[in-house]
Amino acid sequence: MGGNSNNKGYFYLANGENYVLPIPERNGYRFVGWKLDGTEQIFNDIYTMGNNNVTLIAEWEGCDITYNVYHWDQNVDGDANVRNENNYTKRVGEQIQTEFEGQVGSKVTPPTIDREGFESPPLQEITITEDGKAEVNYYYKRKSYNLNLESGTGIEKVTGYGSYLYEQEVTISADLADSTAEHSYTWDKWTKKTDGGEVDFSSQQSGYKFTMPAEDLTLKANATEGTNSYRQTVQKRYEKADGTFTEWENVIDEDKAYGEEVSWS
């Protein structure tokens, strides 16, 4: 309750005279009655005058009225330090409650919402106003996560590692190592490192795009190492009694892996 009467008046009444008390109005409040100053006595309708001067104070009780709580997510390309519609998007939907009720004049501290990938802002306290325009705006900044890229066997270079905001677009690529006389390399896949080991992530080698999840990532570029093969041809012919030679015939004519021993008889 609060004693804040907007109706002030002075009246001269005789001892024992009755006075019909008015019923004032105040936006956002319910009139409780007239309180005798210095006591807890409340009077309604009629006050009977005694033999002393008295002061009656209007007592009010705040009505329940609506106040609003809005939650804003930072845009991926938004400036976290500039809080406006260009940098943040207001969250809407059936699961997002924006309207609440409370007693006029009371102080409330609306809760924030746990949001994956976002920092919860500090709580705010507001006083519910009688005009129903009290509101809280909570702004949620996107968290940053690290992307680490590793090169497996046969990978010359990886690109795209760094720090990214949650849901920011990421592009990664991997370059194969040059072939050597012994080995050549073919693209295999990206794998993701987890506590339980490596799991498949993507088969796309270059220009693979994805949105950053709400976690640090370590990805590994993998290639398949192959041993090069070379055609081995060994021919022979014989000299005949008349000094001429037979036609060439193949002793060996097949592919052999680099480093594999080649023999014939």
PDB file of C-alpha atoms in Angstrom, residues 60-238:
ATOM      1  CA  TRP A  60      -3.555   2.746  -2.605  1.00  0.00           C
ATOM      2  CA  GLU A  61      -2.663  -0.755  -3.702  1.00  0.00           C
ATOM      3  CA  GLY A  62      -0.975  -1.305  -7.039  1.00  0.00           C
ATOM      4  CA  CYS A  63      -2.966  -3.279  -9.609  1.00  0.00           C
ATOM      5  CA  ASP A  64      -1.430  -6.043 -11.684  1.00  0.00           C
ATOM      6  CA  ILE A  65      -0.315  -4.638 -14.991  1.00  0.00           C
ATOM      7  CA  THR A  66       1.657  -5.888 -17.966  1.00  0.00           C
ATOM      8  CA  TYR A  67       5.369  -5.335 -18.469  1.00  0.00           C
ATOM      9  CA  ASN A  68       7.485  -6.685 -21.314  1.00  0.00           C
ATOM     10  CA  VAL A  69      10.762  -8.584 -21.546  1.00  0.00           C
ATOM     11  CA  TYR A  70      12.503  -8.870 -24.910  1.00  0.00           C
ATOM     12  CA  HIS A  71      15.451 -11.071 -25.849  1.00  0.00           C
ATOM     13  CA  TRP A  72      17.792 -10.053 -28.673  1.00  0.00           C
ATOM     14  CA  ASP A  73      20.385 -12.254 -30.420  1.00  0.00           C
ATOM     15  CA  GLN A  74      23.480 -10.681 -31.915  1.00  0.00           C
ATOM     16  CA  ASN A  75      23.548 -11.078 -35.688  1.00  0.00           C
ATOM     17  CA  VAL A  76      26.499 -13.009 -37.087  1.00  0.00           C
ATOM     18  CA  ASP A  77      27.720  -9.856 -38.799  1.00  0.00           C
ATOM     19  CA  GLY A  78      26.473  -7.519 -36.069  1.00  0.00           C
ATOM     20  CA  ASP A  79      28.526  -5.241 -33.836  1.00  0.00           C
ATOM     21  CA  ALA A  80      28.050  -6.627 -30.322  1.00  0.00           C
ATOM     22  CA  ASN A  81      28.623  -3.194 -28.784  1.00  0.00           C
ATOM     23  CA  VAL A  82      25.921  -1.382 -30.757  1.00  0.00           C
ATOM     24  CA  ARG A  83      22.534  -2.491 -29.509  1.00  0.00           C
ATOM     25  CA  ASN A  84      20.009  -1.832 -32.249  1.00  0.00           C
ATOM     26  CA  GLU A  85      17.968  -3.690 -34.862  1.00  0.00           C
ATOM     27  CA  ASN A  86      20.856  -3.598 -37.341  1.00  0.00           C
ATOM     28  CA  ASN A  87      23.098  -5.632 -35.066  1.00  0.00           C
ATOM     29  CA  TYR A  88      20.609  -7.707 -33.062  1.00  0.00           C
ATOM     30  CA  THR A  89      17.458  -9.651 -33.916  1.00  0.00           C
ATOM     31  CA  LYS A  90      14.564  -9.894 -31.489  1.00  0.00           C
ATOM     32  CA  ARG A  91      13.649 -13.481 -30.669  1.00  0.00           C
ATOM     33  CA  VAL A  92      10.009 -14.361 -31.228  1.00  0.00           C
ATOM     34  CA  GLY A  93       8.033 -17.577 -31.105  1.00  0.00           C
ATOM     35  CA  GLU A  94       5.603 -19.581 -29.061  1.00  0.00           C
ATOM     36  CA  GLN A  95       8.285 -20.610 -26.560  1.00  0.00           C
ATOM     37  CA  ILE A  96       9.460 -17.045 -25.942  1.00  0.00           C
ATOM     38  CA  GLN A  97       7.305 -15.308 -23.344  1.00  0.00           C
ATOM     39  CA  THR A  98       7.468 -11.535 -23.635  1.00  0.00           C
ATOM     40  CA  GLU A  99       4.500 -10.362 -21.572  1.00  0.00           C
ATOM     41  CA  PHE A 100       4.402 -10.650 -17.786  1.00  0.00           C
ATOM     42  CA  GLU A 101       2.242  -9.179 -15.055  1.00  0.00           C
ATOM     43  CA  GLY A 102       3.172  -7.562 -11.781  1.00  0.00           C
ATOM     44  CA  GLN A 103       1.933  -5.048  -9.262  1.00  0.00           C
ATOM     45  CA  VAL A 104       2.343  -1.405 -10.141  1.00  0.00           C
ATOM     46  CA  GLY A 105       5.221   0.128  -8.228  1.00  0.00           C
ATOM     47  CA  SER A 106       6.880  -3.187  -7.440  1.00  0.00           C
ATOM     48  CA  LYS A 107      10.428  -3.989  -8.537  1.00  0.00           C
ATOM     49  CA  VAL A 108      11.054  -7.102 -10.636  1.00  0.00           C
ATOM     50  CA  THR A 109      14.167  -8.785 -12.028  1.00  0.00           C
ATOM     51  CA  PRO A 110      13.151 -10.855 -15.064  1.00  0.00           C
ATOM     52  CA  PRO A 111      15.294 -13.931 -15.745  1.00  0.00           C
ATOM     53  CA  THR A 112      17.434 -14.380 -18.839  1.00  0.00           C
ATOM     54  CA  ILE A 113      17.245 -17.431 -21.113  1.00  0.00           C
ATOM     55  CA  ASP A 114      20.038 -19.971 -21.442  1.00  0.00           C
ATOM     56  CA  ARG A 115      21.050 -19.805 -25.097  1.00  0.00           C
ATOM     57  CA  GLU A 116      23.510 -22.216 -26.692  1.00  0.00           C
ATOM     58  CA  GLY A 117      26.326 -20.264 -28.272  1.00  0.00           C
ATOM     59  CA  PHE A 118      25.370 -16.976 -26.605  1.00  0.00           C
ATOM     60  CA  GLU A 119      26.516 -15.126 -23.491  1.00  0.00           C
ATOM     61  CA  SER A 120      23.728 -14.420 -20.996  1.00  0.00           C
ATOM     62  CA  PRO A 121      23.572 -10.689 -20.202  1.00  0.00           C
ATOM     63  CA  PRO A 122      23.516  -9.291 -16.649  1.00  0.00           C
ATOM     64  CA  LEU A 123      20.110  -9.269 -14.964  1.00  0.00           C
ATOM     65  CA  GLN A 124      18.197  -5.994 -14.915  1.00  0.00           C
ATOM     66  CA  GLU A 125      15.795  -4.665 -12.305  1.00  0.00           C
ATOM     67  CA  ILE A 126      12.866  -2.458 -13.279  1.00  0.00           C
ATOM     68  CA  THR A 127       9.932  -0.832 -11.520  1.00  0.00           C
ATOM     69  CA  ILE A 128       6.534  -1.687 -12.987  1.00  0.00           C
ATOM     70  CA  THR A 129       4.873   1.528 -14.094  1.00  0.00           C
ATOM     71  CA  GLU A 130       1.192   2.324 -14.166  1.00  0.00           C
ATOM     72  CA  ASP A 131       1.260   3.107 -17.906  1.00  0.00           C
ATOM     73  CA  GLY A 132       2.141  -0.512 -18.789  1.00  0.00           C
ATOM     74  CA  LYS A 133       5.232   0.594 -20.704  1.00  0.00           C
ATOM     75  CA  ALA A 134       7.896  -0.867 -18.414  1.00  0.00           C
ATOM     76  CA  GLU A 135      10.186  -3.183 -20.357  1.00  0.00           C
ATOM     77  CA  VAL A 136      13.514  -4.953 -20.213  1.00  0.00           C
ATOM     78  CA  ASN A 137      15.688  -5.625 -23.260  1.00  0.00           C
ATOM     79  CA  TYR A 138      18.267  -8.390 -22.879  1.00  0.00           C
ATOM     80  CA  TYR A 139      21.014  -8.518 -25.510  1.00  0.00           C
ATOM     81  CA  TYR A 140      22.841 -11.821 -26.036  1.00  0.00           C
ATOM     82  CA  LYS A 141      26.340 -11.684 -27.516  1.00  0.00           C
ATOM     83  CA  ARG A 142      27.558 -14.577 -29.631  1.00  0.00           C
ATOM     84  CA  LYS A 143      30.386 -16.636 -28.181  1.00  0.00           C
ATOM     85  CA  SER A 144      33.611 -17.251 -30.115  1.00  0.00           C
ATOM     86  CA  TYR A 145      35.024 -20.727 -30.683  1.00  0.00           C
ATOM     87  CA  ASN A 146      38.376 -21.935 -32.007  1.00  0.00           C
ATOM     88  CA  LEU A 147      38.822 -24.000 -35.143  1.00  0.00           C
ATOM     89  CA  ASN A 148      42.095 -25.929 -35.310  1.00  0.00           C
ATOM     90  CA  LEU A 149      43.156 -27.700 -38.516  1.00  0.00           C
ATOM     91  CA  GLU A 150      45.739 -30.479 -38.701  1.00  0.00           C
ATOM     92  CA  SER A 151      47.523 -31.965 -41.697  1.00  0.00           C
ATOM     93  CA  GLY A 152      47.671 -35.720 -42.007  1.00  0.00           C
ATOM     94  CA  THR A 153      50.027 -37.728 -44.206  1.00  0.00           C
ATOM     95  CA  GLY A 154      50.093 -36.430 -47.752  1.00  0.00           C
ATOM     96  CA  ILE A 155      48.642 -33.003 -46.897  1.00  0.00           C
ATOM     97  CA  GLU A 156      50.786 -30.019 -47.812  1.00  0.00           C
ATOM     98  CA  LYS A 157      48.671 -27.181 -46.416  1.00  0.00           C
ATOM     99  CA  VAL A 158      45.340 -26.463 -44.710  1.00  0.00           C
ATOM    100  CA  THR A 159      43.507 -23.131 -44.628  1.00  0.00           C
ATOM    101  CA  GLY A 160      40.536 -21.779 -42.702  1.00  0.00           C
ATOM    102  CA  TYR A 161      41.628 -22.205 -39.074  1.00  0.00           C
ATOM    103  CA  GLY A 162      40.987 -19.410 -36.591  1.00  0.00           C
ATOM    104  CA  SER A 163      38.394 -18.038 -34.181  1.00  0.00           C
ATOM    105  CA  TYR A 164      34.752 -17.824 -35.263  1.00  0.00           C
ATOM    106  CA  LEU A 165      31.491 -16.628 -33.782  1.00  0.00           C
ATOM    107  CA  TYR A 166      28.775 -19.179 -33.160  1.00  0.00           C
ATOM    108  CA  GLU A 167      26.956 -19.924 -36.478  1.00  0.00           C
ATOM    109  CA  GLN A 168      29.472 -17.891 -38.488  1.00  0.00           C
ATOM    110  CA  GLU A 169      30.196 -19.391 -41.905  1.00  0.00           C
ATOM    111  CA  VAL A 170      33.522 -21.214 -42.155  1.00  0.00           C
ATOM    112  CA  THR A 171      35.369 -22.292 -45.295  1.00  0.00           C
ATOM    113  CA  ILE A 172      38.182 -24.848 -45.094  1.00  0.00           C
ATOM    114  CA  SER A 173      40.481 -26.279 -47.758  1.00  0.00           C
ATOM    115  CA  ALA A 174      43.368 -28.720 -47.966  1.00  0.00           C
ATOM    116  CA  ASP A 175      46.161 -29.030 -50.544  1.00  0.00           C
ATOM    117  CA  LEU A 176      47.700 -32.385 -51.337  1.00  0.00           C
ATOM    118  CA  ALA A 177      51.460 -32.859 -51.155  1.00  0.00           C
ATOM    119  CA  ASP A 178      53.338 -33.266 -54.423  1.00  0.00           C
ATOM    120  CA  SER A 179      53.973 -36.788 -55.593  1.00  0.00           C
ATOM    121  CA  THR A 180      57.446 -38.251 -55.169  1.00  0.00           C
ATOM    122  CA  ALA A 181      59.122 -40.999 -57.110  1.00  0.00           C
ATOM    123  CA  GLU A 182      57.886 -43.438 -54.486  1.00  0.00           C
ATOM    124  CA  HIS A 183      54.503 -42.074 -53.424  1.00  0.00           C
ATOM    125  CA  SER A 184      51.486 -40.194 -54.712  1.00  0.00           C
ATOM    126  CA  TYR A 185      48.489 -38.950 -52.734  1.00  0.00           C
ATOM    127  CA  THR A 186      44.744 -38.901 -53.245  1.00  0.00           C
ATOM    128  CA  TRP A 187      42.217 -37.006 -51.140  1.00  0.00           C
ATOM    129  CA  ASP A 188      40.382 -38.982 -48.455  1.00  0.00           C
ATOM    130  CA  LYS A 189      38.305 -36.882 -45.995  1.00  0.00           C
ATOM    131  CA  TRP A 190      38.155 -34.481 -43.078  1.00  0.00           C
ATOM    132  CA  THR A 191      37.851 -36.076 -39.653  1.00  0.00           C
ATOM    133  CA  LYS A 192      36.815 -34.492 -36.381  1.00  0.00           C
ATOM    134  CA  LYS A 193      38.747 -35.196 -33.203  1.00  0.00           C
ATOM    135  CA  THR A 194      36.600 -36.191 -30.217  1.00  0.00           C
ATOM    136  CA  ASP A 195      37.249 -37.652 -26.790  1.00  0.00           C
ATOM    137  CA  GLY A 196      36.355 -41.030 -28.247  1.00  0.00           C
ATOM    138  CA  GLY A 197      38.650 -40.751 -31.248  1.00  0.00           C
ATOM    139  CA  GLU A 198      38.270 -39.431 -34.780  1.00  0.00           C
ATOM    140  CA  VAL A 199      34.949 -39.400 -36.601  1.00  0.00           C
ATOM    141  CA  ASP A 200      34.116 -38.529 -40.194  1.00  0.00           C
ATOM    142  CA  PHE A 201      33.332 -34.857 -40.787  1.00  0.00           C
ATOM    143  CA  SER A 202      33.303 -34.158 -44.528  1.00  0.00           C
ATOM    144  CA  SER A 203      34.503 -35.702 -47.788  1.00  0.00           C
ATOM    145  CA  GLN A 204      34.877 -32.355 -49.578  1.00  0.00           C
ATOM    146  CA  GLN A 205      38.485 -31.325 -50.013  1.00  0.00           C
ATOM    147  CA  SER A 206      38.449 -27.688 -51.055  1.00  0.00           C
ATOM    148  CA  GLY A 207      36.049 -24.870 -50.266  1.00  0.00           C
ATOM    149  CA  TYR A 208      33.989 -26.862 -47.792  1.00  0.00           C
ATOM    150  CA  LYS A 209      31.545 -24.551 -46.010  1.00  0.00           C
ATOM    151  CA  PHE A 210      29.780 -25.067 -42.671  1.00  0.00           C
ATOM    152  CA  THR A 211      28.545 -22.959 -39.777  1.00  0.00           C
ATOM    153  CA  MET A 212      30.574 -22.860 -36.596  1.00  0.00           C
ATOM    154  CA  PRO A 213      28.986 -24.949 -33.826  1.00  0.00           C
ATOM    155  CA  ALA A 214      28.917 -24.000 -30.150  1.00  0.00           C
ATOM    156  CA  GLU A 215      32.200 -25.770 -29.404  1.00  0.00           C
ATOM    157  CA  ASP A 216      35.889 -25.682 -30.222  1.00  0.00           C
ATOM    158  CA  LEU A 217      36.735 -27.917 -33.170  1.00  0.00           C
ATOM    159  CA  THR A 218      39.849 -29.768 -34.255  1.00  0.00           C
ATOM    160  CA  LEU A 219      39.633 -31.125 -37.795  1.00  0.00           C
ATOM    161  CA  LYS A 220      42.217 -33.205 -39.596  1.00  0.00           C
ATOM    162  CA  ALA A 221      42.767 -33.368 -43.342  1.00  0.00           C
ATOM    163  CA  ASN A 222      43.523 -36.904 -44.495  1.00  0.00           C
ATOM    164  CA  ALA A 223      44.948 -38.293 -47.727  1.00  0.00           C
ATOM    165  CA  THR A 224      45.549 -41.818 -48.921  1.00  0.00           C
ATOM    166  CA  GLU A 225      49.165 -42.613 -49.668  1.00  0.00           C
ATOM    167  CA  GLY A 226      49.796 -44.810 -52.674  1.00  0.00           C
ATOM    168  CA  THR A 227      53.009 -46.430 -53.853  1.00  0.00           C
ATOM    169  CA  ASN A 228      53.779 -45.592 -57.476  1.00  0.00           C
ATOM    170  CA  SER A 229      54.091 -48.412 -59.986  1.00  0.00           C
ATOM    171  CA  TYR A 230      56.283 -48.449 -63.091  1.00  0.00           C
ATOM    172  CA  ARG A 231      56.184 -50.648 -66.179  1.00  0.00           C
ATOM    173  CA  GLN A 232      59.073 -53.090 -66.235  1.00  0.00           C
ATOM    174  CA  THR A 233      59.932 -54.692 -69.575  1.00  0.00           C
ATOM    175  CA  VAL A 234      62.832 -57.133 -70.036  1.00  0.00           C
ATOM    176  CA  GLN A 235      63.350 -58.757 -73.454  1.00  0.00           C
ATOM    177  CA  LYS A 236      65.684 -61.367 -74.753  1.00  0.00           C
ATOM    178  CA  ARG A 237      66.718 -62.964 -78.100  1.00  0.00           C
ATOM    179  CA  TYR A 238      69.119 -65.646 -79.223  1.00  0.00           C
TER     180      TYR A 238
END
